[in-house]
CSV table of C-alpha atoms (C1' of nucleotides) in Angstrom, one decimal:
chain,number,residue,atom,x,y,z
A,1,MET,CA,56.5,44.8,12.5
A,2,GLU,CA,53.7,43.1,14.5
A,3,THR,CA,53.8,40.2,12.1
A,4,TYR,CA,57.5,39.8,12.8
A,5,GLN,CA,56.8,39.8,16.5
A,6,GLN,CA,54.6,36.8,16.1
A,7,GLU,CA,57.1,35.0,14.0
A,8,SER,CA,59.9,35.8,16.4
A,9,ARG,CA,58.0,34.2,19.2
A,10,LEU,CA,58.1,30.9,17.3
A,11,TYR,CA,61.7,31.2,16.4
A,12,LYS,CA,62.4,31.7,20.1
A,13,ALA,CA,60.7,28.4,20.8
A,14,LEU,CA,63.0,26.7,18.3
A,15,MET,CA,66.1,28.5,19.7
A,16,HIS,CA,66.9,25.8,22.1
A,17,PRO,CA,68.7,22.5,21.3
A,18,VAL,CA,66.7,20.4,23.6
A,19,ARG,CA,63.4,21.8,22.3
A,20,LEU,CA,64.6,21.0,18.7
A,21,ALA,CA,65.4,17.4,19.8
A,22,ILE,CA,62.0,17.1,21.4
A,23,LEU,CA,60.2,18.3,18.3
A,24,ASP,CA,62.2,15.8,16.1
A,25,LEU,CA,61.1,13.1,18.5
A,26,LEU,CA,57.5,14.0,18.0
A,27,ARG,CA,57.7,13.8,14.3
A,28,GLU,CA,56.6,10.2,14.4
A,29,GLY,CA,53.6,11.0,16.6
A,30,GLU,CA,52.8,11.5,20.2
A,31,ALA,CA,55.1,10.5,23.1
A,32,CYS,CA,54.9,10.5,26.8
A,33,VAL,CA,57.3,12.4,29.0
A,34,CYS,CA,59.1,9.3,30.3
A,35,HIS,CA,59.8,8.4,26.7
A,36,MET,CA,61.5,11.7,26.0
A,37,GLU,CA,63.3,11.4,29.2
A,38,ALA,CA,64.7,8.0,28.2
A,39,LEU,CA,65.5,9.0,24.7
A,40,LEU,CA,67.2,12.3,25.5
A,41,GLY,CA,68.7,11.5,28.9
A,42,PHE,CA,67.7,14.7,30.7
A,43,ARG,CA,66.0,15.0,34.1
A,44,GLN,CA,62.2,14.8,34.1
A,45,ALA,CA,61.7,18.3,35.4
A,46,TYR,CA,64.0,19.7,32.8
A,47,ILE,CA,62.1,18.0,29.9
A,48,SER,CA,58.9,19.3,31.4
A,49,GLN,CA,60.2,22.8,31.5
A,50,GLN,CA,61.1,22.7,27.8
A,51,LEU,CA,57.7,21.1,27.0
A,52,MET,CA,56.0,24.0,28.7
A,53,VAL,CA,57.8,26.5,26.5
A,54,LEU,CA,56.8,24.6,23.4
A,55,ARG,CA,53.2,24.4,24.7
A,56,GLU,CA,53.1,28.1,25.4
A,57,ALA,CA,54.3,28.8,21.9
A,58,GLY,CA,51.3,27.0,20.7
A,59,LEU,CA,53.2,24.1,19.1
A,60,LEU,CA,52.3,21.3,21.4
A,61,GLU,CA,49.3,19.9,23.1
A,62,MET,CA,49.1,17.3,25.9
A,63,ARG,CA,46.7,14.5,26.7
A,64,ARG,CA,46.6,12.5,29.8
A,65,GLU,CA,46.1,8.8,29.8
A,66,ARG,CA,46.1,7.3,33.3
A,67,LEU,CA,49.4,8.3,34.8
A,68,ASN,CA,51.2,9.2,31.6
A,69,ILE,CA,50.9,12.5,29.7
A,70,TYR,CA,51.3,12.3,26.0
A,71,TYR,CA,52.5,15.3,24.0
A,72,ARG,CA,51.9,15.9,20.3
A,73,VAL,CA,52.7,18.6,17.8
A,74,ILE,CA,49.6,20.5,16.8
A,75,ARG,CA,51.3,22.5,14.1
A,76,PRO,CA,53.0,20.0,11.8
A,77,GLU,CA,53.9,22.9,9.5
A,78,ILE,CA,56.7,23.5,12.0
A,79,PHE,CA,58.5,20.5,10.6
A,80,ALA,CA,58.8,22.2,7.2
A,81,VAL,CA,60.6,25.0,9.0
A,82,MET,CA,63.0,22.5,10.6
A,83,ASP,CA,63.6,20.7,7.4
A,84,ALA,CA,64.4,24.0,5.7
A,85,MET,CA,66.8,25.0,8.4
A,86,ARG,CA,68.5,21.7,8.1
A,87,LYS,CA,69.3,22.6,4.5
A,88,VAL,CA,70.9,25.8,5.7
A,89,THR,CA,73.3,24.0,8.1
A,90,GLY,CA,73.6,21.0,5.8
A,91,VAL,CA,73.8,18.6,8.8
A,92,GLN,CA,71.2,15.9,9.6
A,93,PRO,CA,70.8,15.2,13.3
A,94,ALA,CA,71.6,11.7,14.4
A,95,ARG,CA,68.7,9.6,15.6
A,96,PRO,CA,68.8,9.6,19.4
A,97,THR,CA,69.9,6.4,20.9
A,98,LYS,CA,67.9,5.5,23.9
A,99,VAL,CA,69.9,6.5,26.9
A,100,ASN,CA,67.7,5.0,29.6
A,101,ALA,CA,64.9,2.5,29.7
A,102,CYS,CA,61.3,3.8,29.5
A,103,THR,CA,58.7,2.0,31.4
A,104,CYS,CA,55.5,3.5,30.0
A,105,PRO,CA,53.0,1.1,28.5
A,106,ASN,CA,53.8,2.1,25.0
A,107,CYS,CA,57.5,1.4,25.4
A,108,ALA,CA,56.8,-1.8,27.1
A,109,ALA,CA,55.3,-3.0,23.8
A,110,ASP,CA,58.6,-2.0,22.1
A,111,SER,CA,61.0,-4.5,20.6
A,112,GLU,CA,63.8,-4.4,23.1
A,113,PRO,CA,63.8,-7.1,25.8
A,114,ARG,CA,63.3,-5.8,29.3
A,115,LEU,CA,62.9,-7.1,32.8
A,116,ILE,CA,59.3,-7.9,33.9
A,117,ARG,CA,58.3,-5.5,36.7
A,118,LEU,CA,55.9,-6.8,39.3
B,1,MET,CA,72.9,17.3,20.3
B,2,GLU,CA,75.8,19.2,18.7
B,3,THR,CA,73.8,19.5,15.5
B,4,TYR,CA,70.9,21.1,17.3
B,5,GLN,CA,73.4,23.5,18.9
B,6,GLN,CA,74.4,24.7,15.4
B,7,GLU,CA,70.8,25.0,14.3
B,8,SER,CA,69.8,26.8,17.5
B,9,ARG,CA,72.4,29.5,16.8
B,10,LEU,CA,70.6,30.2,13.5
B,11,TYR,CA,67.2,30.3,15.1
B,12,LYS,CA,68.6,32.7,17.6
B,13,ALA,CA,69.6,35.0,14.7
B,14,LEU,CA,66.0,34.9,13.4
B,15,MET,CA,64.5,35.4,16.9
B,16,HIS,CA,64.3,39.1,16.5
B,17,PRO,CA,61.6,41.1,14.7
B,18,VAL,CA,64.0,43.7,13.3
B,19,ARG,CA,66.4,41.1,12.0
B,20,LEU,CA,63.5,39.3,10.3
B,21,ALA,CA,62.5,42.6,8.7
B,22,ILE,CA,66.1,43.2,7.5
B,23,LEU,CA,66.3,39.7,6.0
B,24,ASP,CA,63.0,40.3,4.1
B,25,LEU,CA,64.4,43.5,2.8
B,26,LEU,CA,67.5,41.7,1.5
B,27,ARG,CA,65.4,39.2,-0.5
B,28,GLU,CA,65.6,41.4,-3.5
B,29,GLY,CA,69.3,41.8,-3.4
B,30,GLU,CA,71.9,43.8,-1.5
B,31,ALA,CA,71.1,47.1,0.3
B,32,CYS,CA,73.1,49.7,2.1
B,33,VAL,CA,72.6,50.6,5.7
B,34,CYS,CA,71.0,54.0,4.9
B,35,HIS,CA,68.5,52.2,2.8
B,36,MET,CA,67.5,49.9,5.7
B,37,GLU,CA,67.4,52.9,8.0
B,38,ALA,CA,65.0,54.7,5.7
B,39,LEU,CA,62.8,51.7,5.1
B,40,LEU,CA,62.6,50.5,8.7
B,41,GLY,CA,62.8,53.7,10.6
B,42,PHE,CA,65.3,52.8,13.3
B,43,ARG,CA,68.4,54.6,14.3
B,44,GLN,CA,71.5,53.8,12.3
B,45,ALA,CA,73.5,52.3,15.3
B,46,TYR,CA,70.6,50.0,16.1
B,47,ILE,CA,70.4,48.7,12.5
B,48,SER,CA,74.1,48.1,12.5
B,49,GLN,CA,73.9,46.2,15.7
B,50,GLN,CA,71.3,43.8,14.3
B,51,LEU,CA,73.3,43.5,11.1
B,52,MET,CA,76.3,42.5,13.2
B,53,VAL,CA,74.2,39.6,14.8
B,54,LEU,CA,73.2,38.4,11.3
B,55,ARG,CA,76.7,38.6,10.1
B,56,GLU,CA,78.1,36.7,13.1
B,57,ALA,CA,75.5,34.0,12.4
B,58,GLY,CA,77.0,33.6,9.0
B,59,LEU,CA,73.9,34.8,7.1
B,60,LEU,CA,75.2,38.1,5.7
B,61,GLU,CA,78.3,39.6,4.2
B,62,MET,CA,79.1,43.2,3.7
B,63,ARG,CA,80.8,45.1,0.9
B,64,ARG,CA,82.1,48.6,0.9
B,65,GLU,CA,81.6,51.0,-2.0
B,66,ARG,CA,82.9,54.4,-1.3
B,67,LEU,CA,81.1,55.7,1.8
B,68,ASN,CA,78.3,53.2,1.7
B,69,ILE,CA,78.4,49.6,3.0
B,70,TYR,CA,76.2,47.1,1.2
B,71,TYR,CA,74.9,44.0,2.9
B,72,ARG,CA,73.7,40.8,1.2
B,73,VAL,CA,72.5,37.4,2.2
B,74,ILE,CA,75.0,34.7,1.6
B,75,ARG,CA,72.7,31.9,2.5
B,76,PRO,CA,69.6,32.3,0.5
B,77,GLU,CA,68.4,29.0,1.8
B,78,ILE,CA,67.4,31.0,4.9
B,79,PHE,CA,64.5,32.4,2.9
B,80,ALA,CA,63.0,29.0,2.6
B,81,VAL,CA,63.0,28.8,6.4
B,82,MET,CA,61.2,32.1,6.6
B,83,ASP,CA,58.7,31.1,4.0
B,84,ALA,CA,57.9,27.9,5.9
B,85,MET,CA,57.5,29.8,9.2
B,86,ARG,CA,55.2,32.2,7.5
B,87,LYS,CA,53.0,29.2,6.7
B,88,VAL,CA,52.9,28.3,10.4
B,89,THR,CA,51.7,31.8,11.4
B,90,GLY,CA,49.6,32.2,8.3
B,91,VAL,CA,50.3,35.9,8.1
B,92,GLN,CA,52.2,37.6,5.4
B,93,PRO,CA,54.2,40.7,6.5
B,94,ALA,CA,53.3,43.9,4.8
B,95,ARG,CA,55.8,45.5,2.5
B,96,PRO,CA,57.6,48.2,4.5
B,97,THR,CA,56.7,51.7,3.5
B,98,LYS,CA,59.6,54.0,3.3
B,99,VAL,CA,59.6,55.9,6.6
B,100,ASN,CA,62.4,58.4,5.8
B,101,ALA,CA,64.2,59.3,2.6
B,102,CYS,CA,67.4,57.6,1.7
B,103,THR,CA,70.2,59.5,0.0
B,104,CYS,CA,72.5,56.7,-1.1
B,105,PRO,CA,73.3,56.6,-4.9
B,106,ASN,CA,71.1,53.6,-5.4
B,107,CYS,CA,68.1,55.2,-3.9
B,108,ALA,CA,68.8,58.4,-5.8
B,109,ALA,CA,68.1,56.3,-8.9
B,110,ASP,CA,64.7,55.3,-7.5
B,111,SER,CA,61.4,56.4,-8.9
B,112,GLU,CA,60.5,59.0,-6.3
B,113,PRO,CA,61.3,62.6,-7.0
B,114,ARG,CA,63.9,64.2,-4.8
B,115,LEU,CA,65.9,67.4,-4.5
B,116,ILE,CA,69.1,67.6,-6.3
B,117,ARG,CA,72.0,67.7,-3.8
B,118,LEU,CA,75.1,69.7,-4.8
C,1,DA,C1',43.6,7.0,53.8
C,2,DT,C1',48.4,6.3,52.6
C,3,DA,C1',51.8,5.7,49.5
C,4,DA,C1',53.8,5.4,44.9
C,5,DT,C1',54.2,7.0,40.3
C,6,DA,C1',54.4,10.3,36.4
C,7,DT,C1',54.5,14.7,35.6
C,8,DA,C1',54.0,19.9,36.4
C,9,DT,C1',55.2,24.1,38.7
C,10,DT,C1',57.8,27.5,41.3
C,11,DC,C1',61.9,29.7,42.6
C,12,DA,C1',66.4,31.6,42.3
C,13,DA,C1',71.0,32.3,40.6
C,14,DG,C1',73.6,32.9,36.7
C,15,DA,C1',74.1,33.8,31.6
C,16,DA,C1',72.7,35.9,27.5
C,17,DA,C1',69.9,39.2,24.7
C,18,DT,C1',68.1,43.9,24.1
C,19,DT,C1',68.7,48.5,23.3
C,20,DG,C1',70.0,53.5,24.1
C,21,DA,C1',73.9,56.4,24.4
C,22,DA,C1',78.3,57.5,23.4
C,23,DT,C1',82.1,57.1,20.5
C,24,DA,C1',85.3,55.3,17.0
C,25,DC,C1',86.6,54.7,12.3
C,26,DA,C1',87.1,54.9,7.2
C,27,DG,C1',86.5,57.3,3.1
C,28,DG,C1',85.5,61.5,0.7
C,29,DT,C1',85.7,66.7,0.3
C,30,DG,C1',87.3,71.4,0.6
D,1,DC,C1',94.9,68.8,7.1
D,2,DA,C1',90.3,69.6,9.0
D,3,DC,C1',85.9,68.2,8.5
D,4,DC,C1',81.8,65.7,7.0
D,5,DT,C1',79.2,61.5,6.1
D,6,DG,C1',78.0,56.7,6.5
D,7,DT,C1',78.6,53.1,9.3
D,8,DA,C1',80.7,50.1,13.1
D,9,DT,C1',81.8,49.3,17.8
D,10,DT,C1',81.7,49.7,22.9
D,11,DC,C1',79.5,50.2,27.1
D,12,DA,C1',76.1,49.8,30.5
D,13,DA,C1',71.4,49.1,32.3
D,14,DT,C1',67.6,46.3,31.8
D,15,DT,C1',65.1,42.4,30.6
D,16,DT,C1',64.7,37.7,29.3
D,17,DC,C1',66.4,32.9,29.0
D,18,DT,C1',68.6,28.9,31.2
D,19,DT,C1',68.8,25.4,34.4
D,20,DG,C1',69.2,23.1,38.9
D,21,DA,C1',66.7,22.4,43.2
D,22,DA,C1',62.7,21.9,45.6
D,23,DT,C1',58.1,21.1,45.7
D,24,DA,C1',53.2,20.5,44.1
D,25,DT,C1',49.6,17.8,41.8
D,26,DA,C1',46.9,14.2,39.6
D,27,DT,C1',46.2,9.4,39.2
D,28,DT,C1',46.5,4.8,40.6
D,29,DA,C1',47.5,1.0,43.9
D,30,DT,C1',47.5,-1.0,48.5
DNA sequence: ATAATATATTCAAGAAATTGAATACAGGTG
DNA sequence: CACCTGTATTCAATTTCTTGAATATATTAT
């Protein structure tokens, strides 16, 4: 039963809609918190809380670069789990449409036009 | 986010060690409650409670045959999820050793010798 | 040194999950 | 019908999760 305990901890991490959305976001590589904030439309503190849960589950790692902190998935095998679950429900989640603008250096390089900040 | 809500309900069902053990048990086909009780070593009411959660999540269905109630997985795709998760943890759960004897007709046909009941 | 920015952490109230105990119920047997 | 057997359901106490609010921290800019 100890093995199941270990698995159940991971399922617990996936048990939350916002955390699933975050993981999907990170499929394409690392992202900073402001990016997730912009894409998902939740308050910064809330996103950080969910990131902490995923980190404590051993799924994410963070890296600081100047003011921004970038998160990335350190167990890509988790995506196979998510893909398999998607076959159970049969529904593919829609790509998130950017709710707010993100001002991090990475996003600044993005395609969409934005105001120059001084 | 509604799609994630639906997925998260399923992850919630998998979030529990005993429920994972039950699902593993049902990989080989249907089983009656007394069987699970014997294999897992939990009280009957407790097993039934967990079965109810899995049923409400839409993963199981039950069938009555005389006094016994047989459960079976109606979404075998869930096993792919569990297999994928097992690759994340890297640990294979041990086959459960029968803790108690089971007296249901199916188990009576099993290999182990048992007393004849009148 | 002060302030601003990006993010993390702590706290608390409410909601949901866990689990033991008690009980209900349906089908079979005498 | 009364009783037994296998299983489901209800209840309540406890623990855990959720989430908003407030606050702390690290880095950079002035």
